[in-house]
Amino acid sequence: MTVGFSCVRGRFAPSPSGPLHFGSLVAALGSYLHAKSQGGQWLVRIEDIDSPRTVPGADSDILRTLEQFGLYWDDSVVWQSQRIDLYQDYFEKFRQQLYGCQCNRARIAALGGIYDGHCRSLGLAADAGPLAWRLKSAGVNTEFLDLFRGTQQIPTALAGEDYIIKRRDGLFAYQWVVVIDDVEQRISEVIRGADLLQMTPRQQALCRTFDAQVPVYGHLPLAVTAPGHKLSKQNHATDIRHFAPAQSLTAALRFLGQQLPPDAELLPVTELLKFALQHWQAAAVPTQPEIQINSFN
Ligand code: GLU
Ligand code: ZN
């Protein structure tokens, strides 16, 4: 039976691969304001499932920075690295929808990066050597309704791909765990950067596979230094550690198209956030995929 949502619950799900930068502040703020302005809850989840990319200490650094910005979360913070048993339980439970794949990178690169379902009918067993595990696509869903952008179209090949949910090295993939966590935490709205927009139909499909209610999805513009270039940690002009919190928060609100109080940068962050909550306008969020920023000033 599909279970509905009893309350609004948003989340911010940073990967702890470095300190919080302006782009992640925008995602944190947008998800916070949208959930809180409806009287909802806002959760923080540390997405440290990709252990080789996890930087020790980055998680506590991110949490401390959120606190400096007055972005306090509800409930306990969840670390994906502590939930491997849960992800494995889902693996066993939905084993029928999964299959082992022994294709190497070179083969998939030759296909243009989108997998062709080659191993679907081979029935490779877990002891057939190191295998990646893929989800049998349940049908091609190329469209979804974005909270900020309206109807979005995704390339058919990407939407219908049998993607990897457990890697050959044994680590569960982002695509698998993000949906399990959103379902388990009863997240009703997923608000995040537009870099994940194309992954939304497959995540919605996976929710349905789990027989769970599908959250609302909304994508915020990405902050870039040049077309196609996400902010780098080396970009001092936008490294929030170089600015007072109210200054970065003001820049993030402006980036999200929101109204600002007079002398916003001089206010305590709690005042600024209070104003932002009262004046939050989802319709004012810019709908272009990326916005170039060179500095806050
Ligand atoms: N952990 C992902 C990231 O930092 C975000 C996942 C999500 O919001 O769905 O890029
Ligand atoms: Zn294969």
mmCIF file of C-alpha atoms and ligand atoms in Angstrom:
data_model
loop_
_atom_site.group_PDB
_atom_site.id
_atom_site.type_symbol
_atom_site.label_atom_id
_atom_site.label_comp_id
_atom_site.label_asym_id
_atom_site.label_seq_id
_atom_site.Cartn_x
_atom_site.Cartn_y
_atom_site.Cartn_z
ATOM 1 C CA MET A 1 0.000 0.000 0.000
ATOM 2 C CA THR A 2 1.267 3.467 -0.807
ATOM 3 C CA VAL A 3 1.594 5.616 2.279
ATOM 4 C CA GLY A 4 0.996 9.369 1.964
ATOM 5 C CA PHE A 5 2.885 12.161 3.679
ATOM 6 C CA SER A 6 1.495 13.447 6.946
ATOM 7 C CA CYS A 7 3.672 16.570 7.024
ATOM 8 C CA VAL A 8 6.030 18.659 4.910
ATOM 9 C CA ARG A 9 9.598 17.414 5.219
ATOM 10 C CA GLY A 10 12.499 18.791 3.253
ATOM 11 C CA ARG A 11 16.143 17.848 3.449
ATOM 12 C CA PHE A 12 19.665 18.946 2.631
ATOM 13 C CA ALA A 13 21.932 16.058 1.670
ATOM 14 C CA PRO A 14 25.537 17.205 1.243
ATOM 15 C CA SER A 15 28.350 14.871 0.227
ATOM 16 C CA PRO A 16 31.206 15.559 2.666
ATOM 17 C CA SER A 17 33.893 15.943 0.023
ATOM 18 C CA GLY A 18 34.934 19.390 1.275
ATOM 19 C CA PRO A 19 33.665 22.448 3.154
ATOM 20 C CA LEU A 20 30.286 23.984 2.405
ATOM 21 C CA HIS A 21 30.668 26.327 -0.562
ATOM 22 C CA PHE A 22 28.331 28.895 -2.035
ATOM 23 C CA GLY A 23 26.602 26.352 -4.309
ATOM 24 C CA SER A 24 25.775 24.059 -1.405
ATOM 25 C CA LEU A 25 24.682 27.022 0.712
ATOM 26 C CA VAL A 26 22.144 27.841 -2.021
ATOM 27 C CA ALA A 27 20.822 24.247 -1.908
ATOM 28 C CA ALA A 28 20.717 24.256 1.895
ATOM 29 C CA LEU A 29 18.943 27.613 2.014
ATOM 30 C CA GLY A 30 16.440 26.866 -0.765
ATOM 31 C CA SER A 31 15.421 23.532 0.777
ATOM 32 C CA TYR A 32 15.269 25.080 4.263
ATOM 33 C CA LEU A 33 13.141 28.073 3.262
ATOM 34 C CA HIS A 34 10.710 26.070 1.173
ATOM 35 C CA ALA A 35 10.063 23.488 3.920
ATOM 36 C CA LYS A 36 10.059 25.919 6.843
ATOM 37 C CA SER A 37 7.875 28.515 5.141
ATOM 38 C CA GLN A 38 5.145 25.839 5.022
ATOM 39 C CA GLY A 39 5.612 25.036 8.711
ATOM 40 C CA GLY A 40 7.451 21.855 7.760
ATOM 41 C CA GLN A 41 10.571 20.119 9.013
ATOM 42 C CA TRP A 42 14.038 20.281 7.522
ATOM 43 C CA LEU A 43 16.476 17.386 7.862
ATOM 44 C CA VAL A 44 20.182 17.081 7.184
ATOM 45 C CA ARG A 45 21.656 13.861 5.832
ATOM 46 C CA ILE A 46 25.378 13.359 5.300
ATOM 47 C CA GLU A 47 25.819 11.460 2.036
ATOM 48 C CA ASP A 48 29.110 9.752 2.785
ATOM 49 C CA ILE A 49 28.265 6.498 0.994
ATOM 50 C CA ASP A 50 31.111 7.030 -1.487
ATOM 51 C CA SER A 51 33.827 6.465 1.094
ATOM 52 C CA PRO A 52 36.809 7.032 -1.252
ATOM 53 C CA ARG A 53 35.520 10.579 -1.896
ATOM 54 C CA THR A 54 34.750 11.392 1.724
ATOM 55 C CA VAL A 55 37.101 13.900 3.342
ATOM 56 C CA PRO A 56 37.578 13.219 7.063
ATOM 57 C CA GLY A 57 36.151 16.066 9.135
ATOM 58 C CA ALA A 58 34.200 17.621 6.261
ATOM 59 C CA ASP A 59 30.906 16.422 7.777
ATOM 60 C CA SER A 60 31.373 18.239 11.099
ATOM 61 C CA ASP A 61 32.752 21.235 9.221
ATOM 62 C CA ILE A 62 29.556 21.406 7.110
ATOM 63 C CA LEU A 63 27.313 21.034 10.173
ATOM 64 C CA ARG A 64 29.165 23.779 12.047
ATOM 65 C CA THR A 65 28.862 26.087 9.040
ATOM 66 C CA LEU A 66 25.106 25.446 8.775
ATOM 67 C CA GLU A 67 24.792 26.432 12.434
ATOM 68 C CA GLN A 68 26.741 29.625 11.804
ATOM 69 C CA PHE A 69 24.152 30.474 9.168
ATOM 70 C CA GLY A 70 21.300 29.814 11.599
ATOM 71 C CA LEU A 71 20.213 26.805 9.519
ATOM 72 C CA TYR A 72 19.251 24.454 12.344
ATOM 73 C CA TRP A 73 17.891 21.048 11.399
ATOM 74 C CA ASP A 74 15.082 18.955 12.873
ATOM 75 C CA ASP A 75 15.644 15.370 14.024
ATOM 76 C CA SER A 76 19.053 13.753 14.249
ATOM 77 C CA VAL A 77 21.537 14.030 11.415
ATOM 78 C CA VAL A 78 21.800 10.777 9.465
ATOM 79 C CA TRP A 79 25.067 9.422 8.039
ATOM 80 C CA GLN A 80 24.708 7.082 5.079
ATOM 81 C CA SER A 81 27.873 5.215 6.073
ATOM 82 C CA GLN A 82 25.964 3.963 9.135
ATOM 83 C CA ARG A 83 23.047 2.620 7.139
ATOM 84 C CA ILE A 84 24.672 -0.066 4.986
ATOM 85 C CA ASP A 85 22.486 -2.805 6.536
ATOM 86 C CA LEU A 86 19.360 -0.895 5.517
ATOM 87 C CA TYR A 87 20.582 -0.557 1.923
ATOM 88 C CA GLN A 88 21.436 -4.280 1.903
ATOM 89 C CA ASP A 89 17.945 -5.140 3.227
ATOM 90 C CA TYR A 90 16.441 -3.301 0.271
ATOM 91 C CA PHE A 91 18.881 -5.124 -1.998
ATOM 92 C CA GLU A 92 17.601 -8.501 -0.739
ATOM 93 C CA LYS A 93 13.971 -7.415 -0.791
ATOM 94 C CA PHE A 94 14.077 -6.141 -4.384
ATOM 95 C CA ARG A 95 16.558 -8.740 -5.642
ATOM 96 C CA GLN A 96 14.118 -9.777 -8.423
ATOM 97 C CA GLN A 97 14.419 -6.336 -10.018
ATOM 98 C CA LEU A 98 18.235 -6.441 -9.990
ATOM 99 C CA TYR A 99 20.825 -8.248 -12.067
ATOM 100 C CA GLY A 100 24.570 -8.697 -12.020
ATOM 101 C CA CYS A 101 26.658 -7.039 -14.727
ATOM 102 C CA GLN A 102 30.226 -7.840 -15.656
ATOM 103 C CA CYS A 103 30.725 -5.237 -18.386
ATOM 104 C CA ASN A 104 33.842 -3.154 -18.050
ATOM 105 C CA ARG A 105 34.204 0.594 -18.384
ATOM 106 C CA ALA A 106 35.667 0.372 -21.879
ATOM 107 C CA ARG A 107 32.579 -1.450 -23.153
ATOM 108 C CA ILE A 108 30.211 1.093 -21.626
ATOM 109 C CA ALA A 109 32.315 4.011 -22.868
ATOM 110 C CA ALA A 110 32.085 2.501 -26.374
ATOM 111 C CA LEU A 111 28.295 2.598 -26.023
ATOM 112 C CA GLY A 112 28.485 6.329 -25.373
ATOM 113 C CA GLY A 113 28.163 6.003 -21.605
ATOM 114 C CA ILE A 114 24.576 4.721 -21.481
ATOM 115 C CA TYR A 115 24.259 1.026 -20.663
ATOM 116 C CA ASP A 116 22.458 -1.233 -23.149
ATOM 117 C CA GLY A 117 21.125 -3.967 -20.862
ATOM 118 C CA HIS A 118 23.657 -6.512 -22.168
ATOM 119 C CA CYS A 119 23.793 -8.668 -18.998
ATOM 120 C CA ARG A 120 20.073 -8.504 -18.204
ATOM 121 C CA SER A 121 19.331 -11.954 -19.600
ATOM 122 C CA LEU A 122 22.592 -13.651 -18.538
ATOM 123 C CA GLY A 123 21.466 -14.418 -14.979
ATOM 124 C CA LEU A 124 24.982 -13.971 -13.614
ATOM 125 C CA ALA A 125 25.264 -15.330 -10.071
ATOM 126 C CA ALA A 126 26.810 -13.446 -7.189
ATOM 127 C CA ASP A 127 29.752 -15.881 -7.221
ATOM 128 C CA ALA A 128 30.484 -15.253 -10.924
ATOM 129 C CA GLY A 129 33.286 -12.873 -9.920
ATOM 130 C CA PRO A 130 33.147 -9.184 -9.106
ATOM 131 C CA LEU A 131 29.845 -7.874 -10.456
ATOM 132 C CA ALA A 132 28.121 -4.530 -10.480
ATOM 133 C CA TRP A 133 24.373 -4.710 -9.789
ATOM 134 C CA ARG A 134 21.874 -2.935 -11.997
ATOM 135 C CA LEU A 135 18.198 -2.157 -11.671
ATOM 136 C CA LYS A 136 15.922 -3.414 -14.439
ATOM 137 C CA SER A 137 14.320 -0.251 -15.701
ATOM 138 C CA ALA A 138 10.599 -0.491 -15.024
ATOM 139 C CA GLY A 139 9.611 1.419 -18.176
ATOM 140 C CA VAL A 140 10.710 4.714 -19.602
ATOM 141 C CA ASN A 141 9.467 7.784 -17.805
ATOM 142 C CA THR A 142 10.937 10.811 -19.568
ATOM 143 C CA GLU A 143 8.938 13.570 -17.935
ATOM 144 C CA PHE A 144 8.416 15.094 -14.526
ATOM 145 C CA LEU A 145 6.904 18.211 -13.032
ATOM 146 C CA ASP A 146 9.532 20.408 -11.395
ATOM 147 C CA LEU A 147 8.320 22.609 -8.569
ATOM 148 C CA PHE A 148 10.123 25.668 -9.955
ATOM 149 C CA ARG A 149 10.484 24.894 -13.661
ATOM 150 C CA GLY A 150 7.285 23.129 -14.651
ATOM 151 C CA THR A 151 7.358 20.098 -16.951
ATOM 152 C CA GLN A 152 10.857 18.801 -17.671
ATOM 153 C CA GLN A 153 11.887 16.392 -20.424
ATOM 154 C CA ILE A 154 14.750 13.924 -20.010
ATOM 155 C CA PRO A 155 16.482 12.046 -22.871
ATOM 156 C CA THR A 156 14.769 8.663 -23.374
ATOM 157 C CA ALA A 157 17.981 6.610 -23.279
ATOM 158 C CA LEU A 158 18.966 8.091 -19.939
ATOM 159 C CA ALA A 159 15.500 7.758 -18.431
ATOM 160 C CA GLY A 160 15.248 4.082 -19.387
ATOM 161 C CA GLU A 161 18.778 2.996 -18.501
ATOM 162 C CA ASP A 162 19.382 -0.026 -16.255
ATOM 163 C CA TYR A 163 21.661 1.951 -13.962
ATOM 164 C CA ILE A 164 24.088 0.675 -11.305
ATOM 165 C CA ILE A 165 22.792 0.468 -7.756
ATOM 166 C CA LYS A 166 25.714 -1.471 -6.273
ATOM 167 C CA ARG A 167 29.194 -1.049 -7.608
ATOM 168 C CA ARG A 168 31.698 -3.734 -8.429
ATOM 169 C CA ASP A 169 33.732 -2.667 -5.368
ATOM 170 C CA GLY A 170 30.725 -3.505 -3.172
ATOM 171 C CA LEU A 171 29.683 0.083 -2.417
ATOM 172 C CA PHE A 172 26.065 1.005 -2.921
ATOM 173 C CA ALA A 173 25.539 3.742 -5.498
ATOM 174 C CA TYR A 174 24.130 7.196 -4.789
ATOM 175 C CA GLN A 175 21.091 6.402 -6.989
ATOM 176 C CA TRP A 176 20.037 3.549 -4.713
ATOM 177 C CA VAL A 177 20.680 4.995 -1.279
ATOM 178 C CA VAL A 178 19.320 8.486 -1.942
ATOM 179 C CA VAL A 179 15.873 7.079 -2.721
ATOM 180 C CA ILE A 180 15.920 4.610 0.192
ATOM 181 C CA ASP A 181 16.795 7.450 2.548
ATOM 182 C CA ASP A 182 14.209 9.845 1.138
ATOM 183 C CA VAL A 183 11.576 7.111 1.516
ATOM 184 C CA GLU A 184 12.692 6.003 4.996
ATOM 185 C CA GLN A 185 12.878 9.600 6.242
ATOM 186 C CA ARG A 186 9.455 10.345 4.726
ATOM 187 C CA ILE A 187 10.814 13.287 2.735
ATOM 188 C CA SER A 188 7.924 15.035 0.979
ATOM 189 C CA GLU A 189 9.986 17.495 -1.066
ATOM 190 C CA VAL A 190 13.422 17.163 -2.624
ATOM 191 C CA ILE A 191 14.906 20.584 -3.358
ATOM 192 C CA ARG A 192 18.455 20.537 -4.676
ATOM 193 C CA GLY A 193 20.817 21.745 -7.381
ATOM 194 C CA ALA A 194 19.935 21.422 -11.065
ATOM 195 C CA ASP A 195 22.915 19.083 -11.605
ATOM 196 C CA LEU A 196 20.607 16.270 -10.426
ATOM 197 C CA LEU A 197 17.585 17.266 -12.516
ATOM 198 C CA GLN A 198 18.097 14.508 -15.092
ATOM 199 C CA MET A 199 18.206 11.856 -12.358
ATOM 200 C CA THR A 200 14.726 12.731 -11.113
ATOM 201 C CA PRO A 201 12.555 10.437 -13.286
ATOM 202 C CA ARG A 202 14.626 7.400 -12.329
ATOM 203 C CA GLN A 203 14.458 8.341 -8.658
ATOM 204 C CA GLN A 204 10.706 8.764 -8.913
ATOM 205 C CA ALA A 205 10.455 5.375 -10.625
ATOM 206 C CA LEU A 206 12.490 3.797 -7.819
ATOM 207 C CA CYS A 207 10.120 5.298 -5.222
ATOM 208 C CA ARG A 208 7.283 3.561 -7.037
ATOM 209 C CA THR A 209 9.237 0.292 -7.123
ATOM 210 C CA PHE A 210 9.491 0.622 -3.339
ATOM 211 C CA ASP A 211 5.730 1.256 -3.268
ATOM 212 C CA ALA A 212 6.345 4.601 -1.594
ATOM 213 C CA GLN A 213 4.766 7.998 -2.141
ATOM 214 C CA VAL A 214 6.784 10.100 -4.598
ATOM 215 C CA PRO A 215 8.041 13.419 -3.176
ATOM 216 C CA VAL A 216 7.809 16.743 -5.003
ATOM 217 C CA TYR A 217 11.082 17.612 -6.786
ATOM 218 C CA GLY A 218 12.408 21.107 -7.396
ATOM 219 C CA HIS A 219 15.760 22.130 -8.840
ATOM 220 C CA LEU A 220 17.629 25.310 -8.029
ATOM 221 C CA PRO A 221 20.002 26.964 -10.494
ATOM 222 C CA LEU A 222 23.628 25.932 -10.211
ATOM 223 C CA ALA A 223 26.200 28.546 -9.334
ATOM 224 C CA VAL A 224 28.970 28.461 -11.953
ATOM 225 C CA THR A 225 32.144 30.454 -12.540
ATOM 226 C CA ALA A 226 31.879 30.032 -16.318
ATOM 227 C CA PRO A 227 29.304 28.206 -18.456
ATOM 228 C CA GLY A 228 29.374 24.540 -17.434
ATOM 229 C CA HIS A 229 31.896 25.073 -14.613
ATOM 230 C CA LYS A 230 30.607 24.391 -11.138
ATOM 231 C CA LEU A 231 32.139 26.452 -8.339
ATOM 232 C CA SER A 232 35.470 25.079 -7.379
ATOM 233 C CA LYS A 233 36.757 24.936 -3.854
ATOM 234 C CA GLN A 234 39.668 27.105 -5.010
ATOM 235 C CA ASN A 235 37.461 30.027 -5.972
ATOM 236 C CA HIS A 236 38.127 32.541 -3.201
ATOM 237 C CA ALA A 237 35.666 35.069 -4.581
ATOM 238 C CA THR A 238 32.817 32.756 -3.609
ATOM 239 C CA ASP A 239 34.388 30.742 -0.780
ATOM 240 C CA ILE A 240 31.953 31.445 2.018
ATOM 241 C CA ARG A 241 34.683 31.102 4.635
ATOM 242 C CA HIS A 242 36.070 34.433 3.437
ATOM 243 C CA PHE A 243 32.874 36.339 4.187
ATOM 244 C CA ALA A 244 30.664 37.099 7.173
ATOM 245 C CA PRO A 245 27.673 34.717 7.286
ATOM 246 C CA ALA A 246 25.143 37.521 6.680
ATOM 247 C CA GLN A 247 27.046 38.528 3.552
ATOM 248 C CA SER A 248 26.981 35.015 2.062
ATOM 249 C CA LEU A 249 23.372 34.543 3.105
ATOM 250 C CA THR A 250 22.441 37.804 1.392
ATOM 251 C CA ALA A 251 24.239 36.678 -1.754
ATOM 252 C CA ALA A 252 22.447 33.310 -1.632
ATOM 253 C CA LEU A 253 19.039 34.970 -1.200
ATOM 254 C CA ARG A 254 19.760 37.305 -4.101
ATOM 255 C CA PHE A 255 20.863 34.298 -6.173
ATOM 256 C CA LEU A 256 17.500 32.662 -5.391
ATOM 257 C CA GLY A 257 15.655 35.758 -6.608
ATOM 258 C CA GLN A 258 14.350 36.607 -3.141
ATOM 259 C CA GLN A 259 13.440 39.946 -1.644
ATOM 260 C CA LEU A 260 15.993 41.438 0.768
ATOM 261 C CA PRO A 261 15.500 43.669 3.790
ATOM 262 C CA PRO A 262 17.351 47.023 3.916
ATOM 263 C CA ASP A 263 20.980 46.609 4.974
ATOM 264 C CA ALA A 264 20.614 42.836 4.750
ATOM 265 C CA GLU A 265 24.349 42.226 5.083
ATOM 266 C CA LEU A 266 24.460 44.048 8.405
ATOM 267 C CA LEU A 267 21.686 42.079 10.076
ATOM 268 C CA PRO A 268 22.256 39.137 12.417
ATOM 269 C CA VAL A 269 21.685 35.912 10.438
ATOM 270 C CA THR A 270 18.670 34.997 12.582
ATOM 271 C CA GLU A 271 16.942 38.272 11.587
ATOM 272 C CA LEU A 272 17.850 37.804 7.970
ATOM 273 C CA LEU A 273 16.515 34.237 7.942
ATOM 274 C CA LYS A 274 13.315 35.340 9.660
ATOM 275 C CA PHE A 275 12.755 37.939 6.962
ATOM 276 C CA ALA A 276 13.594 35.410 4.238
ATOM 277 C CA LEU A 277 11.096 32.910 5.657
ATOM 278 C CA GLN A 278 8.316 35.475 5.772
ATOM 279 C CA HIS A 279 9.023 36.598 2.209
ATOM 280 C CA TRP A 280 9.920 33.277 0.561
ATOM 281 C CA GLN A 281 8.590 33.131 -2.994
ATOM 282 C CA ALA A 282 9.100 29.843 -4.827
ATOM 283 C CA ALA A 283 7.880 31.563 -8.007
ATOM 284 C CA ALA A 284 10.790 34.024 -7.830
ATOM 285 C CA VAL A 285 13.466 31.313 -8.016
ATOM 286 C CA PRO A 286 15.249 31.700 -11.375
ATOM 287 C CA THR A 287 14.575 28.836 -13.753
ATOM 288 C CA GLN A 288 17.717 28.842 -15.833
ATOM 289 C CA PRO A 289 19.925 25.776 -15.177
ATOM 290 C CA GLU A 290 22.971 27.800 -14.167
ATOM 291 C CA ILE A 291 23.873 31.315 -13.099
ATOM 292 C CA GLN A 292 27.355 32.693 -13.398
ATOM 293 C CA ILE A 293 28.793 34.350 -10.330
ATOM 294 C CA ASN A 294 32.279 35.747 -10.148
ATOM 295 C CA SER A 295 32.182 37.289 -6.733
ATOM 296 C CA PHE A 296 29.631 38.328 -4.164
ATOM 297 C CA ASN A 297 30.113 42.000 -4.863
HETATM 298 N N1 GLU B 1 24.675 14.306 -2.067
HETATM 299 C C1 GLU B 1 24.333 14.942 -3.308
HETATM 300 C C2 GLU B 1 25.311 16.059 -3.595
HETATM 301 O O1 GLU B 1 25.895 16.618 -2.671
HETATM 302 C C3 GLU B 1 22.949 15.536 -3.309
HETATM 303 C C4 GLU B 1 21.906 14.510 -3.362
HETATM 304 C C5 GLU B 1 20.500 15.037 -3.496
HETATM 305 O O2 GLU B 1 20.215 16.163 -3.063
HETATM 306 O O3 GLU B 1 19.667 14.290 -4.004
HETATM 307 O O4 GLU B 1 25.501 16.369 -4.743
HETATM 308 ZN ZN ZN B 2 26.740 -5.867 -18.362
#
